[in-house]
Amino acid sequence: MTLTPPPLSLYVHVPWCVRKCPYCDFNSHEFKSGKSRGELPFAAYVDALLADLDHDLPLVWGRTVQTVFFGGGTPSLMPPEFIDRFLQGASARLRFAPGCEITLETNPGTAEHGRFEGYRNAGITRLSFGIQSFDDGCLQRLGRIHDSREAEVAVKLAQDAGFDNFNLDLMYALPGQDLAMAEHDLERAFALQPAHISHYQLTLEPNTVFAARPPSGIPDDDAGWDMQEHCQAMLADAGYGQYEVSAYARPGRQCAHNVNYWTYGDYLGIGAGAHGKITLGHDESILRRWKHKHPTRYLAEAGSDAAIGGDERITPERRPFEFMLNALRLVDGFELATFEKRTGLAAAAIEPQLRSATERGWLRIDAGTVRPTELGRRFTNDVVALFLTE
C-alpha cells in the first residue's frame, strides 16, 4: 500500500497562563511573580513562531493548510495585533484553504471589551471558551480565575463581535458536584446558544496537583456515569449531535481541526512544547516531532535544530495502534479505505484484531465502515489495546 498525505492542519502553542489549574497537564507556565500580561514577550514570541515555521516548512512544501488552532496555555492572553501578525506571516509562507477554520482558545478571565473584534479582524473564525462550570463553588475548587458571571459576559462579548461559531468546554464529576449541578451547567450553556460543546469528565492526570493531592468530594464512578448518561440525553434533546467521545455539535459545526486529528490527519506543531505529525511522501514514512517545552529556551532556539525536543518515525507496526487511538473516538467510526491511505497498510493487517473486537461486541463492520458499538465506546481503551503489538 502507498501512504497518501492526509489533510494538513497547523497547531500553534501559546504557553503562558495567569494561573496553572491544579488538574491541568498541558504545557502551561504561570507569569513570574509581579509580571503583568503586558510584559509577556509576545513580539519576540511571534518572531520565534515564524522562525519555527520557516524551519519546518520543508516538511510540508506545496501542501494546503485546512485548519489552524491556537492552543495553550491561554492564547487569549496574546493581543489581537500579534495574532494578526502571525497569521499574516504564516499565510505568506503556507497556502491556507478557502474558508480555513482558525480557532483560538480563550479563558473568560482574560476577556476584554474590544478584544474579540480584534481577533475577528485578524482572521479568527472560531473560539473555544474554557468555561468548565457555571457553578462558582466548582470553579473555585478547580482553581479557575473566572466566575460564572464573567463566563457569560465573555461569551456575550464574542457574540456582539460577530462570533456565532464557538465552543464551550464543560467538565463533570467535579469536586462537590452532584447530578443536578451537572445538569444545571448544561442548561446555562444552552442559554448561550453555542455551536459546539465539549463535555468531558474530570480526570486526575499524572504530574498534576490534583494527582498528588486529590481533592475531596469527587463523585464516584457510578455517580459520574449517571452524570454522563443524563447529560448526553440533554445534549441530544437540545440538538447537539455527539460525533466524538466528548464532542457535541450543531449540524455542520463539528470542529474540523479536531476531526483531522481523530482521522489520523497531519498537523504541523509550532510553539513551545508543540507536537506535530507529518506524512512524508518521499520516503513513505510518518514523522512525529515536538519542540522544547520551556518558553525561555524556545525563544532562544526557535528556528534551529536546537528547538526540536525530538523526532520519531512511526513504524508500520505501531501505525494501527496510533490510528485506532484516534479514530475509535469517533461515533461514526472510520472507513477501512481511510485506514489504508493514512497508514500505508492493507486492511488485512488488522483483520485479526477487528474480528476479536467484533466477537466481543465492541465494534460493528458494515460495507467497509468500522464503528464502535455503545459497549465499545464504554471500553475504548480495551478496544485500542488490541492493536498494540509492539
PDB file of N, CA and C in Angstrom, residues 178-235:
ATOM      1  N   ASP A 178     -23.032  17.381  42.145  1.00  0.00           N
ATOM      2  CA  ASP A 178     -23.994  16.290  42.043  1.00  0.00           C
ATOM      3  C   ASP A 178     -24.685  16.362  40.680  1.00  0.00           C
ATOM      4  N   LEU A 179     -25.598  15.436  40.439  1.00  0.00           N
ATOM      5  CA  LEU A 179     -26.244  15.330  39.131  1.00  0.00           C
ATOM      6  C   LEU A 179     -26.992  16.615  38.783  1.00  0.00           C
ATOM      7  N   ALA A 180     -27.714  17.170  39.716  1.00  0.00           N
ATOM      8  CA  ALA A 180     -28.485  18.389  39.443  1.00  0.00           C
ATOM      9  C   ALA A 180     -27.565  19.543  39.046  1.00  0.00           C
ATOM     10  N   MET A 181     -26.396  19.626  39.673  1.00  0.00           N
ATOM     11  CA  MET A 181     -25.448  20.692  39.343  1.00  0.00           C
ATOM     12  C   MET A 181     -24.883  20.499  37.940  1.00  0.00           C
ATOM     13  N   ALA A 182     -24.598  19.254  37.562  1.00  0.00           N
ATOM     14  CA  ALA A 182     -24.086  18.980  36.217  1.00  0.00           C
ATOM     15  C   ALA A 182     -25.128  19.336  35.161  1.00  0.00           C
ATOM     16  N   GLU A 183     -26.386  19.006  35.446  1.00  0.00           N
ATOM     17  CA  GLU A 183     -27.462  19.339  34.507  1.00  0.00           C
ATOM     18  C   GLU A 183     -27.642  20.856  34.406  1.00  0.00           C
ATOM     19  N   HIS A 184     -27.505  21.542  35.538  1.00  0.00           N
ATOM     20  CA  HIS A 184     -27.669  22.996  35.547  1.00  0.00           C
ATOM     21  C   HIS A 184     -26.572  23.669  34.708  1.00  0.00           C
ATOM     22  N   ASP A 185     -25.359  23.121  34.763  1.00  0.00           N
ATOM     23  CA  ASP A 185     -24.278  23.658  33.927  1.00  0.00           C
ATOM     24  C   ASP A 185     -24.672  23.624  32.449  1.00  0.00           C
ATOM     25  N   LEU A 186     -25.249  22.509  32.009  1.00  0.00           N
ATOM     26  CA  LEU A 186     -25.661  22.407  30.608  1.00  0.00           C
ATOM     27  C   LEU A 186     -26.789  23.377  30.286  1.00  0.00           C
ATOM     28  N   GLU A 187     -27.720  23.543  31.206  1.00  0.00           N
ATOM     29  CA  GLU A 187     -28.818  24.488  30.970  1.00  0.00           C
ATOM     30  C   GLU A 187     -28.280  25.900  30.779  1.00  0.00           C
ATOM     31  N   ARG A 188     -27.296  26.279  31.588  1.00  0.00           N
ATOM     32  CA  ARG A 188     -26.687  27.610  31.452  1.00  0.00           C
ATOM     33  C   ARG A 188     -25.958  27.714  30.115  1.00  0.00           C
ATOM     34  N   ALA A 189     -25.321  26.614  29.708  1.00  0.00           N
ATOM     35  CA  ALA A 189     -24.615  26.615  28.423  1.00  0.00           C
ATOM     36  C   ALA A 189     -25.595  26.757  27.261  1.00  0.00           C
ATOM     37  N   PHE A 190     -26.690  26.006  27.284  1.00  0.00           N
ATOM     38  CA  PHE A 190     -27.669  26.063  26.192  1.00  0.00           C
ATOM     39  C   PHE A 190     -28.207  27.488  26.013  1.00  0.00           C
ATOM     40  N   ALA A 191     -28.371  28.207  27.121  1.00  0.00           N
ATOM     41  CA  ALA A 191     -28.916  29.561  27.041  1.00  0.00           C
ATOM     42  C   ALA A 191     -28.015  30.493  26.238  1.00  0.00           C
ATOM     43  N   LEU A 192     -26.731  30.156  26.139  1.00  0.00           N
ATOM     44  CA  LEU A 192     -25.780  30.981  25.383  1.00  0.00           C
ATOM     45  C   LEU A 192     -25.708  30.584  23.910  1.00  0.00           C
ATOM     46  N   GLN A 193     -26.382  29.505  23.537  1.00  0.00           N
ATOM     47  CA  GLN A 193     -26.504  29.058  22.143  1.00  0.00           C
ATOM     48  C   GLN A 193     -25.155  28.821  21.447  1.00  0.00           C
ATOM     49  N   PRO A 194     -24.288  28.037  22.071  1.00  0.00           N
ATOM     50  CA  PRO A 194     -23.028  27.719  21.382  1.00  0.00           C
ATOM     51  C   PRO A 194     -23.263  26.793  20.195  1.00  0.00           C
ATOM     52  N   ALA A 195     -22.355  26.839  19.234  1.00  0.00           N
ATOM     53  CA  ALA A 195     -22.420  25.918  18.104  1.00  0.00           C
ATOM     54  C   ALA A 195     -21.897  24.540  18.485  1.00  0.00           C
ATOM     55  N   HIS A 196     -21.085  24.479  19.546  1.00  0.00           N
ATOM     56  CA  HIS A 196     -20.356  23.256  19.883  1.00  0.00           C
ATOM     57  C   HIS A 196     -20.163  23.216  21.398  1.00  0.00           C
ATOM     58  N   ILE A 197     -20.268  22.030  21.964  1.00  0.00           N
ATOM     59  CA  ILE A 197     -19.998  21.839  23.394  1.00  0.00           C
ATOM     60  C   ILE A 197     -19.059  20.641  23.558  1.00  0.00           C
ATOM     61  N   SER A 198     -17.972  20.858  24.286  1.00  0.00           N
ATOM     62  CA  SER A 198     -17.095  19.753  24.690  1.00  0.00           C
ATOM     63  C   SER A 198     -17.432  19.425  26.136  1.00  0.00           C
ATOM     64  N   HIS A 199     -17.810  18.173  26.382  1.00  0.00           N
ATOM     65  CA  HIS A 199     -18.331  17.787  27.698  1.00  0.00           C
ATOM     66  C   HIS A 199     -17.565  16.555  28.145  1.00  0.00           C
ATOM     67  N   TYR A 200     -16.694  16.728  29.122  1.00  0.00           N
ATOM     68  CA  TYR A 200     -15.810  15.617  29.486  1.00  0.00           C
ATOM     69  C   TYR A 200     -15.633  15.525  30.985  1.00  0.00           C
ATOM     70  N   GLN A 201     -15.286  14.321  31.413  1.00  0.00           N
ATOM     71  CA  GLN A 201     -15.170  14.033  32.842  1.00  0.00           C
ATOM     72  C   GLN A 201     -13.814  14.485  33.378  1.00  0.00           C
ATOM     73  N   LEU A 202     -13.810  15.054  34.564  1.00  0.00           N
ATOM     74  CA  LEU A 202     -12.560  15.402  35.224  1.00  0.00           C
ATOM     75  C   LEU A 202     -11.750  14.124  35.457  1.00  0.00           C
ATOM     76  N   THR A 203     -10.499  14.152  35.056  1.00  0.00           N
ATOM     77  CA  THR A 203      -9.598  13.037  35.318  1.00  0.00           C
ATOM     78  C   THR A 203      -8.374  13.567  36.061  1.00  0.00           C
ATOM     79  N   LEU A 204      -7.812  12.747  36.913  1.00  0.00           N
ATOM     80  CA  LEU A 204      -6.620  13.129  37.680  1.00  0.00           C
ATOM     81  C   LEU A 204      -5.395  12.690  36.891  1.00  0.00           C
ATOM     82  N   GLU A 205      -4.873  13.618  36.088  1.00  0.00           N
ATOM     83  CA  GLU A 205      -3.754  13.298  35.208  1.00  0.00           C
ATOM     84  C   GLU A 205      -2.447  13.253  35.996  1.00  0.00           C
ATOM     85  N   PRO A 206      -1.520  12.357  35.601  1.00  0.00           N
ATOM     86  CA  PRO A 206      -0.222  12.301  36.286  1.00  0.00           C
ATOM     87  C   PRO A 206       0.495  13.655  36.237  1.00  0.00           C
ATOM     88  N   ASN A 207       1.298  13.906  37.244  1.00  0.00           N
ATOM     89  CA  ASN A 207       2.128  15.113  37.301  1.00  0.00           C
ATOM     90  C   ASN A 207       1.306  16.399  37.400  1.00  0.00           C
ATOM     91  N   THR A 208       0.127  16.294  38.003  1.00  0.00           N
ATOM     92  CA  THR A 208      -0.664  17.491  38.287  1.00  0.00           C
ATOM     93  C   THR A 208      -0.855  17.606  39.802  1.00  0.00           C
ATOM     94  N   VAL A 209      -1.262  18.778  40.243  1.00  0.00           N
ATOM     95  CA  VAL A 209      -1.516  18.988  41.675  1.00  0.00           C
ATOM     96  C   VAL A 209      -2.613  18.051  42.159  1.00  0.00           C
ATOM     97  N   PHE A 210      -3.677  17.900  41.360  1.00  0.00           N
ATOM     98  CA  PHE A 210      -4.780  17.037  41.766  1.00  0.00           C
ATOM     99  C   PHE A 210      -4.342  15.576  41.872  1.00  0.00           C
ATOM    100  N   ALA A 211      -3.409  15.147  41.047  1.00  0.00           N
ATOM    101  CA  ALA A 211      -2.925  13.768  41.136  1.00  0.00           C
ATOM    102  C   ALA A 211      -2.134  13.557  42.425  1.00  0.00           C
ATOM    103  N   ALA A 212      -1.358  14.563  42.791  1.00  0.00           N
ATOM    104  CA  ALA A 212      -0.554  14.452  44.014  1.00  0.00           C
ATOM    105  C   ALA A 212      -1.408  14.612  45.262  1.00  0.00           C
ATOM    106  N   ARG A 213      -2.395  15.530  45.179  1.00  0.00           N
ATOM    107  CA  ARG A 213      -3.261  15.780  46.333  1.00  0.00           C
ATOM    108  C   ARG A 213      -4.708  15.814  45.844  1.00  0.00           C
ATOM    109  N   PRO A 214      -5.318  14.653  45.674  1.00  0.00           N
ATOM    110  CA  PRO A 214      -6.688  14.600  45.128  1.00  0.00           C
ATOM    111  C   PRO A 214      -7.654  15.389  46.003  1.00  0.00           C
ATOM    112  N   PRO A 215      -8.512  16.189  45.381  1.00  0.00           N
ATOM    113  CA  PRO A 215      -9.487  16.956  46.159  1.00  0.00           C
ATOM    114  C   PRO A 215     -10.565  16.040  46.724  1.00  0.00           C
ATOM    115  N   SER A 216     -11.164  16.460  47.787  1.00  0.00           N
ATOM    116  CA  SER A 216     -12.254  15.679  48.354  1.00  0.00           C
ATOM    117  C   SER A 216     -13.541  15.955  47.602  1.00  0.00           C
ATOM    118  N   GLY A 217     -14.481  15.023  47.713  1.00  0.00           N
ATOM    119  CA  GLY A 217     -15.795  15.246  47.135  1.00  0.00           C
ATOM    120  C   GLY A 217     -15.924  14.930  45.672  1.00  0.00           C
ATOM    121  N   ILE A 218     -14.941  14.221  45.072  1.00  0.00           N
ATOM    122  CA  ILE A 218     -15.083  13.819  43.672  1.00  0.00           C
ATOM    123  C   ILE A 218     -16.120  12.702  43.591  1.00  0.00           C
ATOM    124  N   PRO A 219     -17.130  12.818  42.732  1.00  0.00           N
ATOM    125  CA  PRO A 219     -18.145  11.765  42.620  1.00  0.00           C
ATOM    126  C   PRO A 219     -17.514  10.422  42.248  1.00  0.00           C
ATOM    127  N   ASP A 220     -18.099   9.336  42.755  1.00  0.00           N
ATOM    128  CA  ASP A 220     -17.558   8.017  42.421  1.00  0.00           C
ATOM    129  C   ASP A 220     -17.939   7.637  40.982  1.00  0.00           C
ATOM    130  N   ASP A 221     -17.466   6.476  40.544  1.00  0.00           N
ATOM    131  CA  ASP A 221     -17.663   6.076  39.150  1.00  0.00           C
ATOM    132  C   ASP A 221     -19.144   5.973  38.787  1.00  0.00           C
ATOM    133  N   ASP A 222     -19.951   5.429  39.669  1.00  0.00           N
ATOM    134  CA  ASP A 222     -21.378   5.288  39.379  1.00  0.00           C
ATOM    135  C   ASP A 222     -22.043   6.651  39.227  1.00  0.00           C
ATOM    136  N   ALA A 223     -21.702   7.572  40.104  1.00  0.00           N
ATOM    137  CA  ALA A 223     -22.276   8.918  40.021  1.00  0.00           C
ATOM    138  C   ALA A 223     -21.800   9.616  38.744  1.00  0.00           C
ATOM    139  N   GLY A 224     -20.529   9.417  38.387  1.00  0.00           N
ATOM    140  CA  GLY A 224     -20.008  10.002  37.161  1.00  0.00           C
ATOM    141  C   GLY A 224     -20.703   9.454  35.928  1.00  0.00           C
ATOM    142  N   TRP A 225     -20.980   8.159  35.939  1.00  0.00           N
ATOM    143  CA  TRP A 225     -21.686   7.536  34.816  1.00  0.00           C
ATOM    144  C   TRP A 225     -23.110   8.068  34.708  1.00  0.00           C
ATOM    145  N   ASP A 226     -23.788   8.259  35.845  1.00  0.00           N
ATOM    146  CA  ASP A 226     -25.137   8.836  35.826  1.00  0.00           C
ATOM    147  C   ASP A 226     -25.111  10.239  35.214  1.00  0.00           C
ATOM    148  N   MET A 227     -24.117  11.032  35.605  1.00  0.00           N
ATOM    149  CA  MET A 227     -23.998  12.381  35.031  1.00  0.00           C
ATOM    150  C   MET A 227     -23.794  12.307  33.520  1.00  0.00           C
ATOM    151  N   GLN A 228     -22.935  11.400  33.094  1.00  0.00           N
ATOM    152  CA  GLN A 228     -22.668  11.279  31.659  1.00  0.00           C
ATOM    153  C   GLN A 228     -23.937  10.912  30.891  1.00  0.00           C
ATOM    154  N   GLU A 229     -24.670   9.908  31.383  1.00  0.00           N
ATOM    155  CA  GLU A 229     -25.874   9.465  30.682  1.00  0.00           C
ATOM    156  C   GLU A 229     -26.939  10.557  30.630  1.00  0.00           C
ATOM    157  N   HIS A 230     -27.190  11.207  31.755  1.00  0.00           N
ATOM    158  CA  HIS A 230     -28.214  12.243  31.793  1.00  0.00           C
ATOM    159  C   HIS A 230     -27.821  13.435  30.914  1.00  0.00           C
ATOM    160  N   CYS A 231     -26.552  13.807  30.965  1.00  0.00           N
ATOM    161  CA  CYS A 231     -26.108  14.961  30.188  1.00  0.00           C
ATOM    162  C   CYS A 231     -26.088  14.654  28.692  1.00  0.00           C
ATOM    163  N   GLN A 232     -25.738  13.433  28.311  1.00  0.00           N
ATOM    164  CA  GLN A 232     -25.804  13.053  26.901  1.00  0.00           C
ATOM    165  C   GLN A 232     -27.230  13.167  26.376  1.00  0.00           C
ATOM    166  N   ALA A 233     -28.194  12.747  27.169  1.00  0.00           N
ATOM    167  CA  ALA A 233     -29.596  12.851  26.756  1.00  0.00           C
ATOM    168  C   ALA A 233     -30.012  14.310  26.628  1.00  0.00           C
ATOM    169  N   MET A 234     -29.572  15.151  27.553  1.00  0.00           N
ATOM    170  CA  MET A 234     -29.890  16.577  27.474  1.00  0.00           C
ATOM    171  C   MET A 234     -29.286  17.208  26.222  1.00  0.00           C
ATOM    172  N   LEU A 235     -28.056  16.873  25.916  1.00  0.00           N
ATOM    173  CA  LEU A 235     -27.389  17.418  24.732  1.00  0.00           C
ATOM    174  C   LEU A 235     -28.116  17.009  23.459  1.00  0.00           C
TER     175      LEU A 235
END
